[in-house]
Short mmCIF file of N, CA and C in Angstrom, two decimals:
data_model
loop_
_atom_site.label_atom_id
_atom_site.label_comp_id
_atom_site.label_asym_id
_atom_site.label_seq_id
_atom_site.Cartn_x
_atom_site.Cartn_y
_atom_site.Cartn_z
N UNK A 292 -136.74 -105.14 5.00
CA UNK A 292 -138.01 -105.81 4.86
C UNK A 292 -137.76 -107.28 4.59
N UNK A 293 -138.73 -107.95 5.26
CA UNK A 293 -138.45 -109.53 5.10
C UNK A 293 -139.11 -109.85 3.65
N UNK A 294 -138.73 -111.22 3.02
CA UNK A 294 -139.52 -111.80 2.01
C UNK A 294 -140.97 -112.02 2.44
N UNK A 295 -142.09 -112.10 1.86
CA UNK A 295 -143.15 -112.21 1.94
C UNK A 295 -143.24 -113.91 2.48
N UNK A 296 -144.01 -113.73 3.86
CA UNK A 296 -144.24 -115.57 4.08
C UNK A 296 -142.97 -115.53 5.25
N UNK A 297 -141.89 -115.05 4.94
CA UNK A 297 -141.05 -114.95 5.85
C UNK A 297 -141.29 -114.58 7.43
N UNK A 298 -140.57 -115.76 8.66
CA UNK A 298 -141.08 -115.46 9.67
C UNK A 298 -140.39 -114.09 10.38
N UNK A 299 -140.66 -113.54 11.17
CA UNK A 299 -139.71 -112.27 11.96
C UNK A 299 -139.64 -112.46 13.34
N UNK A 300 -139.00 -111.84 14.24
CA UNK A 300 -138.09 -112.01 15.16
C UNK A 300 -139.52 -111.98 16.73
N UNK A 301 -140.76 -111.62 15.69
CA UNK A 301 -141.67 -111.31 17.11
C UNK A 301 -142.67 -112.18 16.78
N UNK A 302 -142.85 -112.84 15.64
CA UNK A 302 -144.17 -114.25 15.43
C UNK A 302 -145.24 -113.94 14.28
N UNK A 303 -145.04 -112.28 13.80
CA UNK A 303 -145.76 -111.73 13.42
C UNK A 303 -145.17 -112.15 11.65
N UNK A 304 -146.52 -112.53 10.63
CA UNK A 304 -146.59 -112.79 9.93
C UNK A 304 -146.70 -111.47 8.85
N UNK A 305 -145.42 -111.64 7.84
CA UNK A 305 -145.48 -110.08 6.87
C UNK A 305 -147.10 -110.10 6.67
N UNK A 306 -147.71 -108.97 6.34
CA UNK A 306 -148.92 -108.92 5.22
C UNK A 306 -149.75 -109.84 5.63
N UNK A 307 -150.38 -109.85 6.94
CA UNK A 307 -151.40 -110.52 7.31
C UNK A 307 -152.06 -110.64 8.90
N UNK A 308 -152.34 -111.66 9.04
CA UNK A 308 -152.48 -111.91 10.59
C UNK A 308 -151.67 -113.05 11.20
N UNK A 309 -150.91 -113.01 12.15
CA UNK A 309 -150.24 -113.91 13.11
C UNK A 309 -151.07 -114.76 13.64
N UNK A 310 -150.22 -116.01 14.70
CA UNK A 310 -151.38 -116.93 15.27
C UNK A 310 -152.08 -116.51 16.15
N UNK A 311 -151.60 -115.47 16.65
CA UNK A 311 -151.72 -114.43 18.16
C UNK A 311 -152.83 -113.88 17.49
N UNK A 312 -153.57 -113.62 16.28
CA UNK A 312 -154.53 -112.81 16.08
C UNK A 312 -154.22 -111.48 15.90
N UNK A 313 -152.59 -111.28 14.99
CA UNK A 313 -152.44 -109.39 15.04
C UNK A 313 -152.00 -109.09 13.36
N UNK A 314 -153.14 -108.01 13.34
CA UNK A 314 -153.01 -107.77 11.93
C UNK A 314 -151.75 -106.74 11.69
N UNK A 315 -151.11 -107.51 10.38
CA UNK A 315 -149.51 -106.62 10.28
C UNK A 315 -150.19 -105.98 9.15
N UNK A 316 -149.77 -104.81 8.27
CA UNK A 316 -149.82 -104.73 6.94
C UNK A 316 -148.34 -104.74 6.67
N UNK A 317 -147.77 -105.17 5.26
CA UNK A 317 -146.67 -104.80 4.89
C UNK A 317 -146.45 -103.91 3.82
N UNK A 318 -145.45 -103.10 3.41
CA UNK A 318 -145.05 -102.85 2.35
C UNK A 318 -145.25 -102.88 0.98
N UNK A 319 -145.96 -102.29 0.29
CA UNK A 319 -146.43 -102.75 -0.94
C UNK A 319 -145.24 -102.94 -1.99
N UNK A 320 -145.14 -103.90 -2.94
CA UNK A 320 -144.43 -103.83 -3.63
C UNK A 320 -144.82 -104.61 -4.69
N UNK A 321 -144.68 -104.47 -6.48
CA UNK A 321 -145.15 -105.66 -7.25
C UNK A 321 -144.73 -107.11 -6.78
N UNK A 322 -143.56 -106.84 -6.68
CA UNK A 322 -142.59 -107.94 -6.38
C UNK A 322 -143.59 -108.82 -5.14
N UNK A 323 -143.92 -108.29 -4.16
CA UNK A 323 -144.39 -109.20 -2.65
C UNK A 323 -146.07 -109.61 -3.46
N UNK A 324 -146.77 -108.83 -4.36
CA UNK A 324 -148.18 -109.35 -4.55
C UNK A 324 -147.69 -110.22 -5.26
N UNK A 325 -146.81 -110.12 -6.37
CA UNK A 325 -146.43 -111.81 -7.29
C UNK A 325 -146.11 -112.72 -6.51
N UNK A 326 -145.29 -112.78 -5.63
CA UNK A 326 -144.71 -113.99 -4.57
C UNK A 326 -146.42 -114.48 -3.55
N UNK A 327 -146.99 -113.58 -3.52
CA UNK A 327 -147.90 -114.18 -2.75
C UNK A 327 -148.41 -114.73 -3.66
N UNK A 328 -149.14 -114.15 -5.15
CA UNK A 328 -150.15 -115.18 -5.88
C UNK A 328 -149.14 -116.12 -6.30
N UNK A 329 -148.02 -116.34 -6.36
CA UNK A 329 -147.61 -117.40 -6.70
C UNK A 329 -147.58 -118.40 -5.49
N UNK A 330 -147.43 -118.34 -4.06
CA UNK A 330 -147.92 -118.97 -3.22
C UNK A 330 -149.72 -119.39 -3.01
N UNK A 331 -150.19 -119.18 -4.15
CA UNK A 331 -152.01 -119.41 -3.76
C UNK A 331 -152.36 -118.53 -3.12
N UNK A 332 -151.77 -117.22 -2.79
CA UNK A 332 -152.62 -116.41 -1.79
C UNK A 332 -153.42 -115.15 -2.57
N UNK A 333 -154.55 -114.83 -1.38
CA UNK A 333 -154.75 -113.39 -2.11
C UNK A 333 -154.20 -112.63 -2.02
N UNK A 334 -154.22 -111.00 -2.31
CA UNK A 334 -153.43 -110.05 -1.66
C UNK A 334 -154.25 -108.74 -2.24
N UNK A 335 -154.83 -107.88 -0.82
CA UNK A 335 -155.21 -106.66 -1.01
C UNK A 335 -154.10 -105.44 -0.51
N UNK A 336 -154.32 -104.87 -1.95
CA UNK A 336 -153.67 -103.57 -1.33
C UNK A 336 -154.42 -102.61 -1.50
N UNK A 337 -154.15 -101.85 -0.34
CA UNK A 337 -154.51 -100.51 0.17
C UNK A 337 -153.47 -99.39 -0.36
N UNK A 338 -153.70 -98.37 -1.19
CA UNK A 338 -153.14 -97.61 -1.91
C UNK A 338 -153.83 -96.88 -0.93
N UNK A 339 -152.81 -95.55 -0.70
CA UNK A 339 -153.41 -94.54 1.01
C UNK A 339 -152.68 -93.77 0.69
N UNK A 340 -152.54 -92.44 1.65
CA UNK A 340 -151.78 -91.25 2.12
C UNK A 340 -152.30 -90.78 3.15
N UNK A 341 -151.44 -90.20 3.82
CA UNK A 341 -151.77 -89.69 4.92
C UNK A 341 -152.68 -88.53 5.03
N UNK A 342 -152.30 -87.46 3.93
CA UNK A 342 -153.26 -86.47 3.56
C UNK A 342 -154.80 -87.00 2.96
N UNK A 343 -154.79 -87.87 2.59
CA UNK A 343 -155.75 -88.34 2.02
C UNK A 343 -157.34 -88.63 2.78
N UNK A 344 -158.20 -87.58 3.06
CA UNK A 344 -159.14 -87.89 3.50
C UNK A 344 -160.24 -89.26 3.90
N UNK A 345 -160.54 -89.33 2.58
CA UNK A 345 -161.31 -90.59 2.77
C UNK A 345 -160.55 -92.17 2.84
N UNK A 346 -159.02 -91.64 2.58
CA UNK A 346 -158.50 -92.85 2.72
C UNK A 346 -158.33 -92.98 4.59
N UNK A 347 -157.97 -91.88 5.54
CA UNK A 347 -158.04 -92.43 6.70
C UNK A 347 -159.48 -93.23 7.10
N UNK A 348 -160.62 -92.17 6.50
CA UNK A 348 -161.94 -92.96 7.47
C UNK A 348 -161.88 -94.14 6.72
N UNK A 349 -161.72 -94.47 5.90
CA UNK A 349 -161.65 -96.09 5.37
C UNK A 349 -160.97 -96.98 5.90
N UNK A 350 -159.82 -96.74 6.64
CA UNK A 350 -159.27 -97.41 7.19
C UNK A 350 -159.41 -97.31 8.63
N UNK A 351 -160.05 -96.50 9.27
CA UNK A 351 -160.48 -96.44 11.11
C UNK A 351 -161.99 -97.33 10.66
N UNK A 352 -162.97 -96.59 9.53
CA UNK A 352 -163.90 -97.41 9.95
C UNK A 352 -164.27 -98.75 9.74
N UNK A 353 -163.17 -99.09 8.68
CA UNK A 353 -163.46 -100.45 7.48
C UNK A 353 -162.32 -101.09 7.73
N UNK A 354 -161.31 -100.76 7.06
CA UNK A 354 -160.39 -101.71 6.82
C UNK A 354 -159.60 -102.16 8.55
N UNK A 355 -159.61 -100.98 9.44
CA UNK A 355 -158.85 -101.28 10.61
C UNK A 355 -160.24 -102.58 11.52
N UNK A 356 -160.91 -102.38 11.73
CA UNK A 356 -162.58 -103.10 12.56
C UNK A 356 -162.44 -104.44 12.09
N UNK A 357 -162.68 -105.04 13.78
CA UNK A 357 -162.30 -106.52 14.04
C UNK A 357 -162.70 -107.35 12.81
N UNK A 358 -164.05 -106.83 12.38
CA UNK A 358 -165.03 -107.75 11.31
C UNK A 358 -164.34 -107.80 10.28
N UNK A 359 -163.87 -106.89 9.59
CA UNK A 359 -163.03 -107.13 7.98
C UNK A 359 -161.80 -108.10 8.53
N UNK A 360 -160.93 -107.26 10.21
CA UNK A 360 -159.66 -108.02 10.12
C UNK A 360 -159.66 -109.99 10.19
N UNK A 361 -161.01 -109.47 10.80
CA UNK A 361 -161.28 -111.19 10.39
C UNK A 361 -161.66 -111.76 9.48
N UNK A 362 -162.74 -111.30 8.75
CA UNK A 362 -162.61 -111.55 7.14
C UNK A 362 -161.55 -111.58 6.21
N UNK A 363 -160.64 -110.86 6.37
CA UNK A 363 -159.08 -111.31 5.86
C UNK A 363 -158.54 -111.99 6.23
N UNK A 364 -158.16 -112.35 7.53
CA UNK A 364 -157.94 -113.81 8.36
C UNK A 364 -158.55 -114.85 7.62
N UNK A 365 -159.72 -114.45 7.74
CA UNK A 365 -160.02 -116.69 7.61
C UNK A 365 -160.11 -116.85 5.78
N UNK A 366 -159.88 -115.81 5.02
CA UNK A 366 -159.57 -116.03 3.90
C UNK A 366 -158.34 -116.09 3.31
N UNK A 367 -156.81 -115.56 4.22
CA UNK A 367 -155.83 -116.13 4.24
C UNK A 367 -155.35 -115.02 3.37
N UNK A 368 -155.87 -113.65 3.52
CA UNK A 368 -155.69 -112.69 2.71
C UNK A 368 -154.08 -111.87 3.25
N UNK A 369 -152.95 -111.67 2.05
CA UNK A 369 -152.13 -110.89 2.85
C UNK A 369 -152.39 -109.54 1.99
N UNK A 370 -152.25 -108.76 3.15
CA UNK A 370 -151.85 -107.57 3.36
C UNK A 370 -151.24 -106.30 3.38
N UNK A 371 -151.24 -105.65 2.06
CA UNK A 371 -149.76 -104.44 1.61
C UNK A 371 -150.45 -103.07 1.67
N UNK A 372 -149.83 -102.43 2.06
CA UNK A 372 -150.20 -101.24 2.28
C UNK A 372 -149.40 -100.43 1.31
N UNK A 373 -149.77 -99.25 0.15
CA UNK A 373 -148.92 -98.52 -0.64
C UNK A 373 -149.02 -97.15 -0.02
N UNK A 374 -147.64 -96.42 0.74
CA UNK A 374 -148.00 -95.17 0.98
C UNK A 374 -147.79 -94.40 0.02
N UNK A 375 -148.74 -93.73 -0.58
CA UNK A 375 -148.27 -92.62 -1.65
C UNK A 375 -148.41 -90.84 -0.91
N UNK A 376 -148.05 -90.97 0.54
CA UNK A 376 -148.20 -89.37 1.18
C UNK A 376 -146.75 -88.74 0.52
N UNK A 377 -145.65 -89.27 -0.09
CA UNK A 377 -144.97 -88.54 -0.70
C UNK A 377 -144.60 -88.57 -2.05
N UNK A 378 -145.82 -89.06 -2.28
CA UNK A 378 -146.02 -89.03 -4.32
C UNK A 378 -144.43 -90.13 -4.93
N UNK A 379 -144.33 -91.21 -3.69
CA UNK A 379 -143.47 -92.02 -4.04
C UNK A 379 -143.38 -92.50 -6.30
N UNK A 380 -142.55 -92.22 -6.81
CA UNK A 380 -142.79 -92.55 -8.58
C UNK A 380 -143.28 -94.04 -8.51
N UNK A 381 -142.76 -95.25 -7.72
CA UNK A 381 -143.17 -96.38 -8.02
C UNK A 381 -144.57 -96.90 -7.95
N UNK A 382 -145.28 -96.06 -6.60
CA UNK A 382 -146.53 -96.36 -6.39
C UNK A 382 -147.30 -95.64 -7.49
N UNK A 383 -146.84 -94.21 -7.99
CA UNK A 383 -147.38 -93.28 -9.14
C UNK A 383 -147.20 -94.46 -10.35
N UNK A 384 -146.25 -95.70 -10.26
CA UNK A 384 -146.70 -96.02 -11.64
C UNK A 384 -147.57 -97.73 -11.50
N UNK A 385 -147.87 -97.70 -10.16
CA UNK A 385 -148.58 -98.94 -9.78
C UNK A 385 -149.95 -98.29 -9.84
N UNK A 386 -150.02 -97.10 -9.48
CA UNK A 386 -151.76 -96.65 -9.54
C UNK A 386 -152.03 -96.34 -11.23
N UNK A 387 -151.10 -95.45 -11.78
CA UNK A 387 -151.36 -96.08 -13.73
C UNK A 387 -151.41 -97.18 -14.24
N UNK A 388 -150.41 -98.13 -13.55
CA UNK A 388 -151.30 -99.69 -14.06
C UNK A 388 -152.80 -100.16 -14.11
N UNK A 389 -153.04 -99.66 -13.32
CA UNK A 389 -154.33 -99.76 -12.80
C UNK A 389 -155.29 -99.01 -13.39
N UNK A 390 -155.24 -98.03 -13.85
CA UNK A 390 -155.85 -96.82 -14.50
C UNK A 390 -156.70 -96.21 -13.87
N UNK A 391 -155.60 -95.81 -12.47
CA UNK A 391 -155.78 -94.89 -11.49
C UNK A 391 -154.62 -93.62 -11.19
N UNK A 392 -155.25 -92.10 -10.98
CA UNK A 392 -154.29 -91.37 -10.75
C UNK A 392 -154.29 -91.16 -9.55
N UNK A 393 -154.66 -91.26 -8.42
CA UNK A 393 -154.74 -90.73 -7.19
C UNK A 393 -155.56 -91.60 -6.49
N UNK A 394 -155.30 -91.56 -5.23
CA UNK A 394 -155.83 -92.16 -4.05
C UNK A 394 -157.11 -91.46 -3.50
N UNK A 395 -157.97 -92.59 -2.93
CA UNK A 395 -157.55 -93.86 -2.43
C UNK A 395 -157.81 -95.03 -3.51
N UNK A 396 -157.52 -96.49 -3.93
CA UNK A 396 -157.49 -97.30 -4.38
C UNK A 396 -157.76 -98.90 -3.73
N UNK A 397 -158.35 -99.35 -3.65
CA UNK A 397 -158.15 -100.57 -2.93
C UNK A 397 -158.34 -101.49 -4.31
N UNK A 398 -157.27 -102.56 -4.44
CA UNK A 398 -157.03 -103.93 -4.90
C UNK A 398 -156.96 -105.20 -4.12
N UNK A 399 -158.08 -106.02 -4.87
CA UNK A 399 -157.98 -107.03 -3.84
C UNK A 399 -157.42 -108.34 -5.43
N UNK A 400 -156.56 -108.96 -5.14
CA UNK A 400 -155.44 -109.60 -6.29
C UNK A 400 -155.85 -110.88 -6.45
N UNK A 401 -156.84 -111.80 -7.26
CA UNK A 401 -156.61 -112.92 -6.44
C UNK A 401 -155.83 -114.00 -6.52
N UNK A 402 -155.93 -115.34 -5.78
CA UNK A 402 -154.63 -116.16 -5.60
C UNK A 402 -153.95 -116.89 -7.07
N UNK A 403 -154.17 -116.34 -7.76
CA UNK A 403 -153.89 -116.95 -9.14
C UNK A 403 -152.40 -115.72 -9.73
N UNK A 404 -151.45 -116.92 -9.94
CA UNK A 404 -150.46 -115.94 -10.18
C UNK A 404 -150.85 -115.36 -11.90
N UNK A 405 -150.57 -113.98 -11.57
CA UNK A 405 -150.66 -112.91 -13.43
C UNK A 405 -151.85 -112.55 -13.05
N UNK A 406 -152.80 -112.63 -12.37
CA UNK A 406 -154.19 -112.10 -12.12
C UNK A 406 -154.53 -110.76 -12.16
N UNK A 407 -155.29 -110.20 -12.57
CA UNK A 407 -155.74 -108.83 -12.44
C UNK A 407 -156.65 -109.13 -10.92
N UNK A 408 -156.11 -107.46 -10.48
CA UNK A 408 -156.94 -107.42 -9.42
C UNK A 408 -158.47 -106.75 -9.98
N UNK A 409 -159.44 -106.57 -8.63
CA UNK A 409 -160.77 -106.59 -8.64
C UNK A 409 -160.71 -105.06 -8.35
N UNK A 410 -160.48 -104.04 -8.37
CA UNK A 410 -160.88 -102.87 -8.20
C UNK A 410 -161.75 -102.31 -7.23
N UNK A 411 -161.81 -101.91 -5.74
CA UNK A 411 -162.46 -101.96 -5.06
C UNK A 411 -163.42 -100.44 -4.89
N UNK A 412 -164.57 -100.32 -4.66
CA UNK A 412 -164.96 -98.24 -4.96
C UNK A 412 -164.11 -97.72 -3.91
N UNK A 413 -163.66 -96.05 -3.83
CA UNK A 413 -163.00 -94.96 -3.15
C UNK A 413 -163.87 -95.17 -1.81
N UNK A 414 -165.40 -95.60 -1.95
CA UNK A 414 -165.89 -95.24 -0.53
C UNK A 414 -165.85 -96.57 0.10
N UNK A 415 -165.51 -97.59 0.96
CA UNK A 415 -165.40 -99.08 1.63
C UNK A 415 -166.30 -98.64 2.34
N UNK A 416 -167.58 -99.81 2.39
CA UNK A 416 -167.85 -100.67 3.23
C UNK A 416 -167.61 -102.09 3.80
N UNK A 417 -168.12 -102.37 5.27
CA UNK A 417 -167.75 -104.00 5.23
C UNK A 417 -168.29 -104.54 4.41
N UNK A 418 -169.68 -104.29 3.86
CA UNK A 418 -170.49 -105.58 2.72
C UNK A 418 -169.86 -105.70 1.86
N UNK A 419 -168.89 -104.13 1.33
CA UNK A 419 -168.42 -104.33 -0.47
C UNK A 419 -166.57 -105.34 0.04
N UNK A 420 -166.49 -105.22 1.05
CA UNK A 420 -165.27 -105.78 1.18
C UNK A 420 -165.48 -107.01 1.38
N UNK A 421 -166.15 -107.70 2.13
CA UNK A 421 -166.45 -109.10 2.21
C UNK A 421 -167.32 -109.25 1.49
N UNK A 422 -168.33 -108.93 0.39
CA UNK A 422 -168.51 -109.79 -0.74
C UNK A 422 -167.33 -109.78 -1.76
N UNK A 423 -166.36 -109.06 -1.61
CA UNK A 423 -164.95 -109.10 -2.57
C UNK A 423 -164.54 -110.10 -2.13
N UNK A 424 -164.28 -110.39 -0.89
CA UNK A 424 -163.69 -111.17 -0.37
C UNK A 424 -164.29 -112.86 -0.56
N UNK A 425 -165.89 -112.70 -0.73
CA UNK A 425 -166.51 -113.87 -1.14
C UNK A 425 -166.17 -114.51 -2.46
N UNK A 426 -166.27 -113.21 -3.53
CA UNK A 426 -166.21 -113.66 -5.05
C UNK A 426 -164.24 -114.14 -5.26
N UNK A 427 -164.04 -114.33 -4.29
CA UNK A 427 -162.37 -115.03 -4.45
C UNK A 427 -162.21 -116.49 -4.90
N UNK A 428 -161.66 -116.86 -6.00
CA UNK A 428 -161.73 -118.34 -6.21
C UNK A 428 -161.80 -119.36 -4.71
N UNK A 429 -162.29 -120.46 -5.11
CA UNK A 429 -162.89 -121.61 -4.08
C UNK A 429 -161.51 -121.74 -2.90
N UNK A 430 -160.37 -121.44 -3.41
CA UNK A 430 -159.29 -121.71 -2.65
C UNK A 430 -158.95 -120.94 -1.66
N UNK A 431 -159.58 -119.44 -1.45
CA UNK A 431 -159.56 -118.42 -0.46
C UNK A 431 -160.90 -117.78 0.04
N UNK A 432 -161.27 -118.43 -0.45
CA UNK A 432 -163.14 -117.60 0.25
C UNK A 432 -163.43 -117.89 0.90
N UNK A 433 -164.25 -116.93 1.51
CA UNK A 433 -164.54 -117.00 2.77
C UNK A 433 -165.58 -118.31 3.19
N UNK A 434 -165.68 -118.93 3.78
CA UNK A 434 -166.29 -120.34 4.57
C UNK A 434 -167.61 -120.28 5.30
#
């Protein structure tokens, strides 16, 4: 896995969108959301599994659809994805930080490094995601 911000061998930007317009997700890790808020950025993660029901339709109908991927675009939002389909312990102790036991989870972090994230509900819509995406300090909101 590359460092966060780091370029790769095809143009594609870790945890976000490229200039080409292609949304990557990366890797969740504490480590990559600190490096981003310490770069000024936001960073949502998507806590998922594969078994996880409502976490797929959240992501075919919400989180994957041009409208959010562009709402994360022009807010400069990166991108981590946590798979917990094999009850990985690290993500089990990133969703207790949180004072969450199970998926799905969405965190949206904002660009302020040490920040608590915003807690997003189990069910996504686009409105609840882009007004999250609105209430982001002046330095990432949406325009």
């Amino acid at each position: 896995m590359q460092p966060p911000g780091s370029p790769s061998g095809s143009a594609v930007a870790a945890g976000g969108v490229s200039a080409t317009g292609e949304v990557t997700w990366e890797e969740y890790s504490i480590e990559a959301v600190e490096s981003y808020q310490r770069q000024g950025r936001a960073v949502f993660v998507d806590f998922t599994a594969a078994w996880c029901l409502s976490c797929q339709v959240n992501k075919r109908t919400v989180l994957s659809s041009n409208r959010t991927e562009e709402a994360f675009s022009e807010a400069d939002v990166a991108l981590l994805r946590a798979d917990w389909t094999r009850r990985d312990a690290r993500i089990a102790d990133a969703l207790q930080s949180l004072g969450r036991s199970g998926v799905p989870v969405y965190a949206l972090y904002p660009p302020v490094p040490g920040a608590a994230p915003e807690l997003l509900p189990e069910i996504l819509t686009h409105g609840i995601v882009l007004r999250a995406l609105e209430r982001l300090p002046e330095s990432t909101a949406l325009r």
